Coordinates of C-alpha atoms and ligand atoms in Angstrom, one line a residue:
M1 CA 25.5 -3.0 3.4
T2 CA 27.5 -2.2 6.6
E3 CA 25.6 0.2 9.4
V4 CA 28.6 2.7 8.9
A5 CA 28.0 3.0 4.4
A6 CA 23.8 3.1 6.3
S7 CA 24.5 6.2 8.3
T8 CA 27.6 8.5 5.4
K9 CA 25.8 7.2 2.3
Q10 CA 22.7 8.9 0.4
N11 CA 20.5 5.7 -0.7
L12 CA 19.2 6.9 -4.5
L13 CA 16.4 4.2 -3.6
D14 CA 15.1 7.0 -1.3
L15 CA 14.8 9.5 -3.8
D16 CA 12.3 10.8 -6.4
R17 CA 12.8 12.1 -9.5
E18 CA 13.1 16.1 -7.8
G19 CA 15.2 14.2 -5.3
L20 CA 18.0 12.3 -7.1
E21 CA 18.3 15.4 -9.6
R22 CA 18.7 17.7 -6.5
F23 CA 21.0 15.7 -5.4
F24 CA 23.2 15.5 -8.4
A25 CA 22.8 19.2 -8.6
D26 CA 23.4 20.2 -5.4
T27 CA 25.7 17.3 -4.0
L28 CA 27.9 16.3 -6.7
G29 CA 27.7 19.3 -8.7
E30 CA 25.9 17.2 -11.9
K31 CA 24.3 18.2 -14.5
R32 CA 20.4 16.8 -13.2
F33 CA 20.1 14.6 -16.1
R34 CA 22.0 12.3 -15.1
A35 CA 19.5 11.6 -12.8
H36 CA 17.9 10.3 -15.3
Q37 CA 20.4 8.2 -15.9
V38 CA 20.9 6.8 -13.1
M39 CA 17.1 6.2 -12.5
K40 CA 17.2 4.0 -15.4
W41 CA 19.4 1.8 -14.5
I42 CA 18.2 1.3 -11.3
H43 CA 14.7 0.7 -12.2
H44 CA 14.6 -0.4 -15.4
R45 CA 17.8 -2.5 -15.4
H46 CA 18.1 -3.3 -11.6
V47 CA 21.6 -2.3 -11.4
T48 CA 22.9 -1.6 -8.1
E49 CA 26.5 -1.0 -8.9
F50 CA 27.9 2.1 -10.2
E51 CA 30.6 0.5 -11.6
Q52 CA 28.3 -1.5 -14.3
M53 CA 26.5 2.3 -15.5
T54 CA 28.2 2.5 -17.8
D55 CA 27.5 5.5 -19.7
L56 CA 28.7 7.7 -17.5
G57 CA 32.1 8.6 -17.1
K58 CA 34.7 6.9 -14.9
A59 CA 34.8 10.2 -12.9
L60 CA 31.3 10.0 -12.2
R61 CA 31.4 6.9 -11.3
A62 CA 33.7 7.4 -8.6
K63 CA 32.1 10.3 -7.4
L64 CA 28.8 8.7 -7.1
E65 CA 31.0 5.7 -5.5
A66 CA 31.9 8.0 -2.2
H67 CA 28.5 10.0 -1.7
A68 CA 25.9 7.0 -3.1
E69 CA 25.0 3.0 -2.6
I70 CA 21.9 1.7 -3.9
R71 CA 20.7 -0.5 -1.6
V72 CA 17.9 -3.0 -2.4
P73 CA 16.2 -5.0 0.7
Q74 CA 17.6 -8.0 2.3
V75 CA 15.3 -10.9 0.7
Q76 CA 14.4 -13.6 3.5
F77 CA 12.8 -15.9 1.7
E78 CA 10.9 -16.4 -1.0
K79 CA 7.8 -19.1 -0.9
P80 CA 5.8 -18.6 -5.1
S81 CA 2.2 -20.7 -4.6
T82 CA 0.4 -22.7 -6.8
D83 CA -2.1 -20.1 -8.0
G84 CA 0.8 -17.8 -9.3
T85 CA 0.8 -15.3 -6.1
H86 CA 4.9 -15.1 -4.8
K87 CA 5.4 -14.0 -1.6
W88 CA 9.4 -12.4 -0.6
L89 CA 10.1 -11.6 3.4
L90 CA 12.4 -9.1 2.9
A91 CA 14.9 -8.0 5.6
M92 CA 13.8 -4.3 6.3
D93 CA 17.0 -4.5 9.2
G94 CA 18.6 -6.8 12.1
S95 CA 15.4 -7.6 13.6
N96 CA 12.7 -6.9 11.0
A97 CA 11.5 -7.9 8.1
I98 CA 7.9 -7.2 6.3
E99 CA 6.3 -9.0 3.3
T100 CA 5.0 -7.8 -0.3
V101 CA 3.1 -9.7 -2.5
Y102 CA 2.7 -10.7 -6.5
I103 CA -0.8 -11.6 -7.6
P104 CA -0.9 -12.1 -11.2
D105 CA -4.3 -11.9 -13.1
K106 CA -5.6 -12.3 -16.5
G107 CA -3.7 -9.2 -18.0
R108 CA -2.1 -7.2 -14.8
G109 CA -0.2 -8.3 -12.0
T110 CA -0.5 -6.6 -8.7
L111 CA 2.1 -6.3 -6.4
C112 CA 0.5 -5.4 -2.7
V113 CA 3.0 -3.8 -0.5
S114 CA 3.5 -2.8 2.7
S115 CA 4.0 0.4 4.7
Q116 CA 5.1 -0.5 8.3
V117 CA 6.0 -2.8 9.7
G118 CA 3.4 -4.1 11.7
C119 CA 0.5 -1.6 12.1
A120 CA -0.8 0.7 14.6
L121 CA -4.7 0.6 14.5
N122 CA -4.9 -2.5 16.0
C123 CA -9.1 -3.2 13.6
Q124 CA -10.1 -6.2 15.4
F125 CA -9.8 -8.8 11.6
C126 CA -6.3 -8.2 11.0
S127 CA -3.3 -11.2 11.7
T128 CA -0.7 -7.5 11.0
A129 CA -2.7 -5.9 14.1
T130 CA -1.9 -8.8 16.7
Q131 CA 2.0 -8.3 15.3
G132 CA 1.7 -4.8 16.7
F133 CA 3.6 -1.8 15.6
N134 CA 7.1 -1.1 15.0
R135 CA 8.4 1.6 12.5
N136 CA 7.3 3.5 9.6
L137 CA 9.2 2.2 6.6
S138 CA 11.7 4.5 4.4
T139 CA 10.3 5.7 0.5
A140 CA 14.1 2.7 -0.6
E141 CA 11.7 0.3 2.0
I142 CA 8.9 0.6 0.3
V143 CA 10.4 1.1 -3.3
G144 CA 12.8 -2.1 -2.6
Q145 CA 9.9 -3.8 -2.7
V146 CA 8.7 -3.1 -6.3
W147 CA 12.5 -2.7 -6.9
T148 CA 12.9 -6.5 -5.8
A149 CA 9.7 -7.9 -7.7
A150 CA 10.2 -5.8 -10.4
K151 CA 14.2 -7.7 -11.0
H152 CA 12.9 -11.2 -10.2
L153 CA 9.6 -10.4 -12.6
G154 CA 12.2 -9.0 -15.6
N155 CA 9.7 -6.7 -16.1
V156 CA 11.3 -3.2 -18.5
P157 CA 8.6 -0.7 -18.3
H158 CA 6.8 -0.1 -21.8
K159 CA 8.6 -4.0 -22.9
Q160 CA 7.6 -6.3 -20.9
R161 CA 5.0 -5.2 -18.0
R162 CA 4.5 -8.1 -15.9
L163 CA 4.0 -5.7 -13.2
T164 CA 1.0 -3.0 -14.2
N165 CA -0.5 -2.5 -10.6
V166 CA 0.3 -1.6 -6.8
V167 CA -1.5 -1.8 -3.8
M168 CA -0.9 -0.1 -0.6
M169 CA -2.7 -2.9 0.7
G170 CA 0.1 -5.1 2.5
M171 CA 0.7 -4.3 5.9
G172 CA 0.1 -1.1 8.0
E173 CA -1.5 2.4 7.7
P174 CA -0.2 4.1 4.4
L175 CA -1.6 7.4 5.8
M176 CA 0.3 7.2 8.9
N177 CA 3.4 6.8 6.8
F178 CA 2.7 9.4 4.4
D179 CA 5.7 11.4 3.0
N180 CA 7.5 8.3 2.8
V181 CA 4.7 6.3 0.5
V182 CA 4.3 9.6 -1.2
R183 CA 7.4 9.6 -2.3
A184 CA 7.5 5.6 -3.1
M185 CA 4.4 6.3 -5.4
S186 CA 6.2 8.9 -7.5
V187 CA 8.6 6.4 -8.0
M188 CA 6.1 3.5 -9.4
R189 CA 4.5 6.2 -11.2
D190 CA 7.3 7.7 -12.8
D191 CA 8.3 6.8 -16.0
L192 CA 12.0 7.1 -14.9
G193 CA 11.0 4.3 -12.4
Y194 CA 8.1 2.1 -13.1
G195 CA 5.8 4.2 -15.6
L196 CA 2.6 2.6 -13.7
A197 CA -0.5 5.2 -14.5
N198 CA -2.0 6.9 -11.9
K199 CA -4.8 4.9 -11.7
R200 CA -3.0 1.7 -11.5
V201 CA -1.6 2.4 -7.6
T202 CA -3.5 2.2 -5.5
L203 CA -3.3 3.4 -1.6
S204 CA -5.9 2.2 0.7
T205 CA -6.6 3.1 4.2
A206 CA -8.3 2.5 7.2
G207 CA -9.9 6.3 7.2
L208 CA -7.9 8.7 8.1
V209 CA -9.6 11.7 7.2
P210 CA -7.4 14.9 7.0
M211 CA -5.2 12.8 5.3
I212 CA -6.8 11.6 2.9
D213 CA -7.5 15.4 2.3
R214 CA -3.4 16.0 1.8
L215 CA -3.4 13.3 -0.3
A216 CA -5.5 14.9 -3.0
E217 CA -4.1 18.2 -2.7
V218 CA -0.4 16.3 -3.3
S219 CA -1.4 12.5 -5.8
D220 CA -3.1 11.7 -8.4
V221 CA -3.6 7.9 -7.0
S222 CA -6.4 6.0 -6.9
L223 CA -8.2 5.4 -3.3
A224 CA -9.3 2.7 -1.4
V225 CA -11.4 2.7 2.2
S226 CA -11.8 -0.1 4.7
L227 CA -15.1 0.4 5.5
H228 CA -16.0 -3.5 6.8
A229 CA -19.5 -1.8 8.1
P230 CA -22.7 0.6 7.2
D231 CA -23.0 1.9 11.2
D232 CA -20.6 3.4 13.6
E233 CA -21.0 1.3 16.8
L234 CA -20.3 -1.7 14.2
R235 CA -17.7 -0.1 12.5
S236 CA -16.0 1.5 15.9
Q237 CA -15.2 -2.5 17.1
L238 CA -14.1 -3.9 14.3
V239 CA -11.0 -0.7 12.8
P240 CA -11.3 1.3 16.1
L241 CA -10.1 4.6 14.5
N242 CA -13.5 5.4 14.0
K243 CA -13.9 6.1 17.1
K244 CA -12.4 9.3 15.8
Y245 CA -12.9 9.9 12.4
P246 CA -16.7 8.2 12.4
I247 CA -18.4 6.6 9.5
A248 CA -20.0 10.4 8.4
E249 CA -16.5 12.5 8.4
L250 CA -15.2 9.4 6.5
M251 CA -17.9 9.6 3.7
E252 CA -17.7 13.6 3.6
S253 CA -13.2 13.6 3.0
C254 CA -14.1 10.3 0.4
V255 CA -16.5 12.6 -1.1
R256 CA -14.0 15.7 -1.0
Y257 CA -11.1 13.6 -3.3
A258 CA -12.9 11.9 -5.6
Q259 CA -14.5 16.1 -6.3
R260 CA -10.7 16.9 -6.6
K261 CA -9.5 14.0 -8.5
R262 CA -13.2 15.0 -11.2
G263 CA -15.0 12.5 -10.7
E264 CA -12.9 9.7 -9.8
S265 CA -14.6 6.6 -8.4
V266 CA -13.9 5.6 -5.1
T267 CA -13.7 1.5 -4.0
F268 CA -15.1 0.9 -0.2
E269 CA -13.4 -2.7 0.6
Y270 CA -15.8 -4.7 3.0
T271 CA -14.5 -7.5 4.5
L272 CA -17.0 -10.0 5.3
M273 CA -17.3 -11.4 8.2
K274 CA -19.8 -14.8 9.4
D275 CA -22.6 -13.2 11.5
V276 CA -20.7 -10.3 12.3
N277 CA -21.4 -7.5 9.5
D278 CA -22.5 -9.9 6.5
Q279 CA -25.9 -10.1 7.6
P280 CA -28.8 -8.3 4.5
Q281 CA -29.2 -5.6 7.4
H282 CA -25.9 -4.6 6.8
A283 CA -26.2 -4.8 3.2
R284 CA -29.0 -2.7 2.6
G285 CA -26.6 -0.4 5.1
L286 CA -24.1 -0.2 3.0
I287 CA -26.2 1.1 -0.3
R288 CA -27.3 3.3 1.1
L289 CA -24.4 4.4 2.5
M290 CA -22.6 4.2 -1.3
R291 CA -26.2 5.3 -2.3
D292 CA -25.4 8.0 -0.7
F293 CA -21.7 8.5 -2.1
D294 CA -23.0 8.9 -5.5
N295 CA -25.7 10.9 -5.4
R296 CA -23.3 13.4 -3.4
L297 CA -21.1 13.2 -6.6
Q298 CA -24.1 12.9 -9.2
M299 CA -22.3 10.2 -10.5
K300 CA -23.0 6.5 -10.8
D301 CA -21.3 4.3 -9.3
A302 CA -18.7 6.9 -8.5
A303 CA -18.8 3.7 -5.3
K304 CA -17.1 1.0 -6.0
V305 CA -17.6 -1.8 -3.4
N306 CA -15.0 -4.5 -3.5
L307 CA -16.2 -7.5 -1.5
I308 CA -13.5 -10.0 0.4
P309 CA -14.7 -13.1 1.9
F310 CA -12.1 -13.2 5.8
N311 CA -9.2 -14.4 5.7
P312 CA -8.6 -16.3 8.8
F313 CA -5.1 -16.7 10.6
P314 CA -4.5 -18.0 14.2
G315 CA -6.0 -16.8 17.6
T316 CA -8.9 -14.7 15.5
R317 CA -12.0 -15.2 16.6
Y318 CA -14.0 -14.1 13.3
Q319 CA -15.2 -16.3 10.5
R320 CA -15.4 -16.6 6.4
P321 CA -19.1 -16.4 6.4
D322 CA -19.8 -19.2 4.1
D323 CA -20.7 -19.3 0.2
A324 CA -24.0 -19.3 0.1
A325 CA -23.7 -16.2 2.7
I326 CA -20.9 -14.4 0.2
R327 CA -23.2 -15.0 -2.3
R328 CA -26.6 -13.3 -0.8
F329 CA -24.9 -10.5 0.2
Q330 CA -23.0 -9.7 -3.3
K331 CA -26.8 -10.2 -4.1
L332 CA -28.2 -7.4 -2.8
L333 CA -25.9 -5.0 -2.8
N334 CA -26.2 -6.4 -7.5
E335 CA -29.5 -5.5 -6.9
S336 CA -29.4 -2.5 -5.6
G337 CA -27.0 -1.7 -9.5
R338 CA -24.4 -2.3 -7.7
I339 CA -22.0 -4.1 -9.3
A340 CA -19.4 -5.6 -6.7
P341 CA -16.8 -8.0 -7.1
V342 CA -16.0 -10.4 -4.0
R343 CA -11.7 -10.3 -4.2
R344 CA -10.5 -13.7 -4.8
T345 CA -8.7 -15.8 -2.3
R346 CA -5.1 -15.3 -3.5
G347 CA -2.3 -17.4 -2.1
D348 CA -3.8 -18.0 0.4
D349 CA -1.6 -21.8 0.5
I350 CA 1.6 -19.4 1.4
D351 CA -0.3 -17.4 4.0
A352 CA -0.4 -14.2 1.4
A353 CA -4.3 -13.0 1.5
C354 CA -5.4 -10.3 3.1
G355 CA -5.2 -10.0 6.0
Q356 CA -2.8 -12.7 7.2
L357 CA 0.7 -10.8 6.4
K358 CA 2.8 -10.7 9.5
G359 CA 6.2 -10.5 8.9
Q360 CA 8.4 -9.9 11.7
V361 CA 8.4 -7.3 13.8
M362 CA 10.6 -7.0 16.7
D363 CA 10.2 -4.0 20.1
R364 CA 7.1 -3.3 19.0
T365 CA 5.5 -3.6 22.9
R366 CA 6.8 0.0 23.3
R367 CA 7.0 2.6 20.6
Q368 CA 3.1 0.7 20.1
A369 CA 2.5 2.4 23.9
E370 CA 4.2 5.9 22.3
F371 CA 2.1 5.4 19.4
R372 CA -1.1 4.6 20.7
K373 CA -0.6 7.8 23.1
R374 CA -0.4 10.3 20.3
L375 CA -3.3 8.4 18.5
E376 CA -5.3 9.5 21.5
D377 CA -3.6 13.0 22.1
G378 CA -4.6 13.8 18.0
G379 CA -0.8 14.1 16.9
V380 CA -1.0 11.1 14.5
D381 CA -1.4 13.3 11.3
A382 CA 1.8 14.5 11.3
A383 CA 3.5 11.8 9.9
A384 CA 5.8 9.3 12.1
Ligands
LIG401 N1 -4.9 -0.3 6.6 C1 -4.9 -0.1 5.2 C2 -4.4 -1.2 4.3 C3 -3.7 -2.7 4.4 S1 -5.3 -3.7 4.7 C4 -6.8 -0.7 5.0 O1 -6.9 -0.6 5.8 O2 -7.0 -0.8 4.0 C5 -5.5 -4.0 2.6 C6 -7.4 -4.5 3.2 O3 -7.4 -5.9 3.3 C7 -7.6 -3.9 4.3 O4 -9.4 -3.4 3.1 C8 -8.2 -4.7 4.9 O5 -9.7 -4.4 5.8 C9 -8.2 -5.9 4.1 N2 -8.5 -7.8 5.5 C10 -7.1 -7.0 6.9 N3 -7.4 -8.7 7.7 C11 -7.8 -9.2 6.7 C12 -8.5 -10.6 6.3 N4 -8.0 -11.2 7.9 N5 -8.7 -11.4 5.6 C13 -9.3 -10.3 5.2 N6 -9.3 -9.0 4.9 C14 -8.4 -8.3 5.5

C-alpha cells in the first residue's frame, strides 16, 4: 500500500465497532449495521478486499473503495518453534518492526501482543528496553497482530477457537499507549471481532498508577502487574518507574482496580533473577504484600502470583536462577497458601520468550530522550 493511500483513506482496522458504525453513518451516509457485515469480513473471514465482500451492494463497495482501506501489517518473517510457539516479525512502516508470539497450550492458545515499537521504561532485565523507544502502535497495528495470527490459525470465533487468550505482554508498556490499546482490546472482545471473553484479555503493566485507575473506568480486562521485587529499593533498581509510583501506591491502585471489578483477582508477575530477587527474604516480602492485598479485598487468592524464570538475552548482566532456587522460592509461596505457577519457558529456541522480544526499532535515540523528559516532567499520563 502506498503512502498516499495511507494518508487519504480510513484504515478500517483502526476502528472498533462504535467507530466503524460512526464511519458508516457519518462519512459514508450508510446504515450502521453495514459496519457489522464489514467487521465479520475483516475479523472472521480475514478478507481485506472490498470487492470480495459479496453481501454488500456494488455501489457501497465502490464507496468503500474510494474512502477506506483495510491495511494489515506485513509479515517480514515468521518462525515456528519446535514446541508449537510461533513468532511473527511484522513490519509497521518503512523502518520499524515488532514481534507477536502465539503460544499454544492444553485447551488454549495465547497470543502475546505488542503495544509500542520499543519501550521507554528501561526495565533493567528486559531486552525490549535495550532497543529504546520509538513510537506507539496505532489501533490498526495492534489489532493487525491479532488479525495476522487468527488468519494463520484459521481461527473462526464460535467455531474454531485456536486463539482463546490475548496478553498485552509483548513489546512496550500498554498503559503508555492507552487509547489505542483500549480500542484494540475492544475489538478483541467484540463478537464481531475476535469474540474473546473479558477475562481472557490481559493487560500487563510495569505499574503506571494513574492509568490503572483510568483502565478500571473504561475496561473489564484482566490486570497483570510486573512486580519483580517486594521492596522499593530493589524494585526501583529493576523497574525505574517505581521511583515515580512506589509499591504502596501501586498496590493501592490494584486494590481499587479489583474492587471496581467486583472481586476479580490481579496477577502479579515476578521475574526471578539469580541472587537478585530470588532469595527467601524476597519470597517472604512478596508473601506479605500478597497477603495484605487479599486482606484489603477480603478475598482469598485475590492476588495471584506468576513466577517467570529470567530469560537471558545478549549483553544482559542477569542470570536465571537454577531450578532448585526457583523451586525453593515457589515452595515458600505455596507454604503460605498461595499457588504460584512457574511460567514455562516457551519458544526460547526462536527468541520468543518473555523479555526476549526486540523487533526492529529505528530512530530511537531522539524520541527516547523526549519521552524520558516527559516522564520526568510528569507528563506521561496522557498517552503519547
Ligand atoms: N510493559 C509491560 C508488558 C511487557 S513485559 C509490563 O512491564 O508488564 C511482559 C512481562 O515479561 C513482564 O512481566 C516483564 O517484566 C517480563 N519480562 C521482561 N523481560 C524479561 C526477561 N528477560 N525474562 C523474563 N521475563 C521478562
